[in-house]
Amino acid sequence: MSGIEGEDGEMGGSLERLNANLAKMEELSKRMVAAISAHDPGDAGLQGPGKDLYMKAGAAYLEEMMTNPAKLMEQQVQYWGQTLTHFMDAQQELVRGHLAAPEDTTPEDRRFSNPMWKTHPYFNFIKQQYLISSAAIETAVEELEGLDAKDKQRVAFFSGQIIDLFSPTNYLATNPDALERAVETDGQSLVQGLENLVRDIETNQGEVLPTLADPDAFKLGENIGTAKGAVVFRNRMMELIQYAPTTETVHKTPLIIFPPWINKFYIMDLKEQNSLIRWIVDQGYTLFVVSWKNPDTSYADVAMETYVEEGYLEAFRVAREICGEKQVNVIGYCIAGTTLTLTLALLKARGDKSVKSATFFTTLTDFSNQGEFSVFLDDDFVDAIQRQVEQDGILDSYYMSKTFSFLRANDLVYGPAVRSYMMGEAPPAFDLLYWNGDSTNLPGRMAVEYLRGLCQGNALAGEGFEVLGTRAHISDVTVPVCAIACETDHIAAWKDSFRGVVQMGSKNKTFILSESGHIAGIVNPPSKKKYGHYTNPDVTGDAGAWKEAAQYHEGSWWPLWEVWLKKRSGAQVKARTPGESEYEVLAPAPGTYVLERAGS
């Protein structure tokens, strides 16, 4: 009897926990509804592609239906045949008395890693039917005629978003991992997941954008961004950090890194083992890094040329004065590389030889094709952004984060959402994802100028982009250039980066293609021996032909680039310590501007 009573007691306790969790879920659901209702995006909200795109796609499909019905019927028959064949295979297993899934030859997919997706008849049926339907949609879009290449790319992208959204892994009733966890925890995982969901909705203006990393796991200057140095100059646009030397002597010519102001600079100093900043200092260079101001609404009228005048030109001046040198070497990363191009063109027009050489990380200068990001650069999106910044004065970091996340929706939206909201997991303590979430606002005027003039108008490769009274053009970049692009970069596609470098006026150009993407391809320390790179001295013609003739090298590109830089950095001199010149230490690295969080 005691055993039975013990089992009854356990069941009773389990039911009590379940009922308590259901009550908590009801309370949290009310909070969630209130959070969603409180947010009204209004007319300025970014709501996705305009109706014109859907009308064009619909018209193209109807035209094809009228002119080539056999083709559409063939697509439908193939789809029906695959779905019915799979249905019959599943039925046959049940008729034989096997509670098992039929043969599954679908490709491996991280979303379906639970063995039940292959073995359980219910979950396997849902998975296979989803994959069959997804393939049918992709085929229909791919074979759709009557759309220009740009519209077809957008239809394919947004169709892919819908396909990803409806993955069975994204729904509780069809996710075996989430159901197993809910049973194991008497529903506590669902309560915790709902708490995570409500937190994110309240944080993200009524919309669902998962928290990617534990916001309390890292502190700048303590366990990330710890390279030693000091802020030696500050104005309203930036802080200039001079890093402390780790060698007795350094090269004469100082080096300045301009990171993108869409993100924060400490991606190059997450931890000691992969810090590009530390590695450069260890090679014997006086290194300065710009830390940009995270703008608020008072920066609404800040333009692209403001970054040039109060950011680049001031950094050049201060670094030269501190080091007592006439020239500097410079690095521009992403949008900061694009703006460096504007700055170099301005210097050429003025006859200013302050820059000895320029390195570009994942930089676009010819915007005639922008790869995957092109889908967000049509008028429907840019018009909405312009309305938003006219209303708010800034492009809020939320919109940039959301846009970049949906370029890799399964990795940065749905995967984290499943783990957080359905599994009830806490966000991981992951430094890269923490940095990714530490986003910045953009000044309204600058955002519109960049999108209209550069992205849409392609002025830098065309008639020229106006900056401080000068029309800047790619061909005006005449200093020695080394450009590093990344093979799987979805923000600055390497072929588009290569196309811009080819048009630069420099007679001394080096192009390096790193494996991996926008971040991992750049932050690729030699010690990891992880990603290799390609080189080819002939930086002309077509990108595909360049790569076909290129030589592959194991490991990081950092040492190769440093050999290139060393030739342009002068003789060794006594190491320079921050604060020893007339520029006093204003704050220890990583400074104060980097601590300012958007929305705080």
PDB file of N, CA and C in Angstrom, residues 233-240 258 290-292 299 301-318 343 346 468 593:
ATOM      1  N   PHE A 233      41.241  61.547 -26.986  1.00  0.00           N
ATOM      2  CA  PHE A 233      40.544  62.665 -27.648  1.00  0.00           C
ATOM      3  C   PHE A 233      39.063  62.312 -27.685  1.00  0.00           C
ATOM      4  N   ARG A 234      38.227  63.349 -27.547  1.00  0.00           N
ATOM      5  CA  ARG A 234      36.784  63.145 -27.579  1.00  0.00           C
ATOM      6  C   ARG A 234      36.126  64.368 -28.195  1.00  0.00           C
ATOM      7  N   ASN A 235      35.186  64.132 -29.098  1.00  0.00           N
ATOM      8  CA  ASN A 235      34.291  65.196 -29.553  1.00  0.00           C
ATOM      9  C   ASN A 235      32.881  64.624 -29.621  1.00  0.00           C
ATOM     10  N   ARG A 236      31.952  65.341 -30.194  1.00  0.00           N
ATOM     11  CA  ARG A 236      30.562  64.872 -30.150  1.00  0.00           C
ATOM     12  C   ARG A 236      30.329  63.632 -30.998  1.00  0.00           C
ATOM     13  N   MET A 237      31.253  63.321 -31.941  1.00  0.00           N
ATOM     14  CA  MET A 237      31.073  62.193 -32.836  1.00  0.00           C
ATOM     15  C   MET A 237      31.805  60.934 -32.394  1.00  0.00           C
ATOM     16  N   MET A 238      32.922  61.084 -31.710  1.00  0.00           N
ATOM     17  CA  MET A 238      33.719  59.887 -31.413  1.00  0.00           C
ATOM     18  C   MET A 238      34.680  60.121 -30.261  1.00  0.00           C
ATOM     19  N   GLU A 239      35.115  58.998 -29.686  1.00  0.00           N
ATOM     20  CA  GLU A 239      36.269  58.968 -28.800  1.00  0.00           C
ATOM     21  C   GLU A 239      37.394  58.272 -29.551  1.00  0.00           C
ATOM     22  N   LEU A 240      38.612  58.802 -29.423  1.00  0.00           N
ATOM     23  CA  LEU A 240      39.769  58.181 -30.059  1.00  0.00           C
ATOM     24  C   LEU A 240      40.588  57.488 -28.970  1.00  0.00           C
ATOM     25  N   PHE A 258      38.854  52.484 -38.160  1.00  0.00           N
ATOM     26  CA  PHE A 258      37.512  53.070 -38.129  1.00  0.00           C
ATOM     27  C   PHE A 258      36.498  51.930 -38.233  1.00  0.00           C
ATOM     28  N   VAL A 290      38.748  54.214 -33.284  1.00  0.00           N
ATOM     29  CA  VAL A 290      37.638  55.149 -33.074  1.00  0.00           C
ATOM     30  C   VAL A 290      36.468  54.408 -32.428  1.00  0.00           C
ATOM     31  N   SER A 291      35.922  54.992 -31.386  1.00  0.00           N
ATOM     32  CA  SER A 291      34.694  54.510 -30.766  1.00  0.00           C
ATOM     33  C   SER A 291      33.619  55.561 -31.017  1.00  0.00           C
ATOM     34  N   TRP A 292      32.640  55.237 -31.847  1.00  0.00           N
ATOM     35  CA  TRP A 292      31.648  56.226 -32.280  1.00  0.00           C
ATOM     36  C   TRP A 292      30.607  56.490 -31.201  1.00  0.00           C
ATOM     37  N   TYR A 299      21.014  64.231 -32.727  1.00  0.00           N
ATOM     38  CA  TYR A 299      21.918  64.021 -33.865  1.00  0.00           C
ATOM     39  C   TYR A 299      21.159  63.878 -35.181  1.00  0.00           C
ATOM     40  N   ASP A 301      20.342  65.752 -37.568  1.00  0.00           N
ATOM     41  CA  ASP A 301      20.839  66.415 -38.777  1.00  0.00           C
ATOM     42  C   ASP A 301      22.292  66.068 -39.100  1.00  0.00           C
ATOM     43  N   VAL A 302      22.860  65.100 -38.407  1.00  0.00           N
ATOM     44  CA  VAL A 302      24.229  64.666 -38.702  1.00  0.00           C
ATOM     45  C   VAL A 302      24.245  63.919 -40.036  1.00  0.00           C
ATOM     46  N   ALA A 303      25.171  64.319 -40.914  1.00  0.00           N
ATOM     47  CA  ALA A 303      25.226  63.773 -42.273  1.00  0.00           C
ATOM     48  C   ALA A 303      26.446  62.865 -42.439  1.00  0.00           C
ATOM     49  N   MET A 304      26.525  62.231 -43.595  1.00  0.00           N
ATOM     50  CA  MET A 304      27.709  61.433 -43.926  1.00  0.00           C
ATOM     51  C   MET A 304      28.969  62.294 -43.822  1.00  0.00           C
ATOM     52  N   GLU A 305      28.887  63.528 -44.318  1.00  0.00           N
ATOM     53  CA  GLU A 305      30.081  64.378 -44.307  1.00  0.00           C
ATOM     54  C   GLU A 305      30.462  64.824 -42.889  1.00  0.00           C
ATOM     55  N   THR A 306      29.511  64.759 -41.959  1.00  0.00           N
ATOM     56  CA  THR A 306      29.839  65.050 -40.565  1.00  0.00           C
ATOM     57  C   THR A 306      30.788  63.986 -40.021  1.00  0.00           C
ATOM     58  N   TYR A 307      30.514  62.738 -40.376  1.00  0.00           N
ATOM     59  CA  TYR A 307      31.413  61.650 -39.963  1.00  0.00           C
ATOM     60  C   TYR A 307      32.799  61.856 -40.560  1.00  0.00           C
ATOM     61  N   VAL A 308      32.843  62.325 -41.813  1.00  0.00           N
ATOM     62  CA  VAL A 308      34.130  62.573 -42.461  1.00  0.00           C
ATOM     63  C   VAL A 308      34.880  63.688 -41.740  1.00  0.00           C
ATOM     64  N   GLU A 309      34.185  64.811 -41.524  1.00  0.00           N
ATOM     65  CA  GLU A 309      34.851  66.003 -40.997  1.00  0.00           C
ATOM     66  C   GLU A 309      35.200  65.878 -39.515  1.00  0.00           C
ATOM     67  N   GLU A 310      34.249  65.426 -38.704  1.00  0.00           N
ATOM     68  CA  GLU A 310      34.462  65.397 -37.255  1.00  0.00           C
ATOM     69  C   GLU A 310      34.948  64.041 -36.757  1.00  0.00           C
ATOM     70  N   GLY A 311      34.932  63.044 -37.649  1.00  0.00           N
ATOM     71  CA  GLY A 311      35.423  61.731 -37.282  1.00  0.00           C
ATOM     72  C   GLY A 311      36.763  61.433 -37.921  1.00  0.00           C
ATOM     73  N   TYR A 312      36.774  61.212 -39.216  1.00  0.00           N
ATOM     74  CA  TYR A 312      37.989  60.792 -39.920  1.00  0.00           C
ATOM     75  C   TYR A 312      39.082  61.853 -39.893  1.00  0.00           C
ATOM     76  N   LEU A 313      38.738  63.062 -40.318  1.00  0.00           N
ATOM     77  CA  LEU A 313      39.773  64.099 -40.418  1.00  0.00           C
ATOM     78  C   LEU A 313      40.337  64.463 -39.052  1.00  0.00           C
ATOM     79  N   GLU A 314      39.491  64.482 -38.038  1.00  0.00           N
ATOM     80  CA  GLU A 314      39.965  64.771 -36.692  1.00  0.00           C
ATOM     81  C   GLU A 314      40.851  63.645 -36.158  1.00  0.00           C
ATOM     82  N   ALA A 315      40.478  62.406 -36.429  1.00  0.00           N
ATOM     83  CA  ALA A 315      41.306  61.271 -35.985  1.00  0.00           C
ATOM     84  C   ALA A 315      42.673  61.302 -36.658  1.00  0.00           C
ATOM     85  N   PHE A 316      42.690  61.627 -37.958  1.00  0.00           N
ATOM     86  CA  PHE A 316      43.976  61.759 -38.665  1.00  0.00           C
ATOM     87  C   PHE A 316      44.851  62.817 -37.972  1.00  0.00           C
ATOM     88  N   ARG A 317      44.233  63.968 -37.711  1.00  0.00           N
ATOM     89  CA  ARG A 317      44.981  65.087 -37.133  1.00  0.00           C
ATOM     90  C   ARG A 317      45.553  64.729 -35.761  1.00  0.00           C
ATOM     91  N   VAL A 318      44.706  64.190 -34.894  1.00  0.00           N
ATOM     92  CA  VAL A 318      45.132  63.907 -33.529  1.00  0.00           C
ATOM     93  C   VAL A 318      46.209  62.825 -33.499  1.00  0.00           C
ATOM     94  N   THR A 343      36.409  59.912 -47.767  1.00  0.00           N
ATOM     95  CA  THR A 343      37.441  60.736 -47.137  1.00  0.00           C
ATOM     96  C   THR A 343      38.705  60.786 -47.990  1.00  0.00           C
ATOM     97  N   LEU A 346      38.223  63.037 -50.877  1.00  0.00           N
ATOM     98  CA  LEU A 346      38.290  64.428 -50.438  1.00  0.00           C
ATOM     99  C   LEU A 346      39.746  64.872 -50.252  1.00  0.00           C
ATOM    100  N   LEU A 468      31.513  67.637 -48.383  1.00  0.00           N
ATOM    101  CA  LEU A 468      32.235  68.865 -48.043  1.00  0.00           C
ATOM    102  C   LEU A 468      32.685  69.638 -49.285  1.00  0.00           C
ATOM    103  N   TYR A 593      31.817  56.245 -24.554  1.00  0.00           N
ATOM    104  CA  TYR A 593      30.785  56.205 -25.594  1.00  0.00           C
ATOM    105  C   TYR A 593      30.296  54.780 -25.847  1.00  0.00           C
TER     106      TYR A 593
END
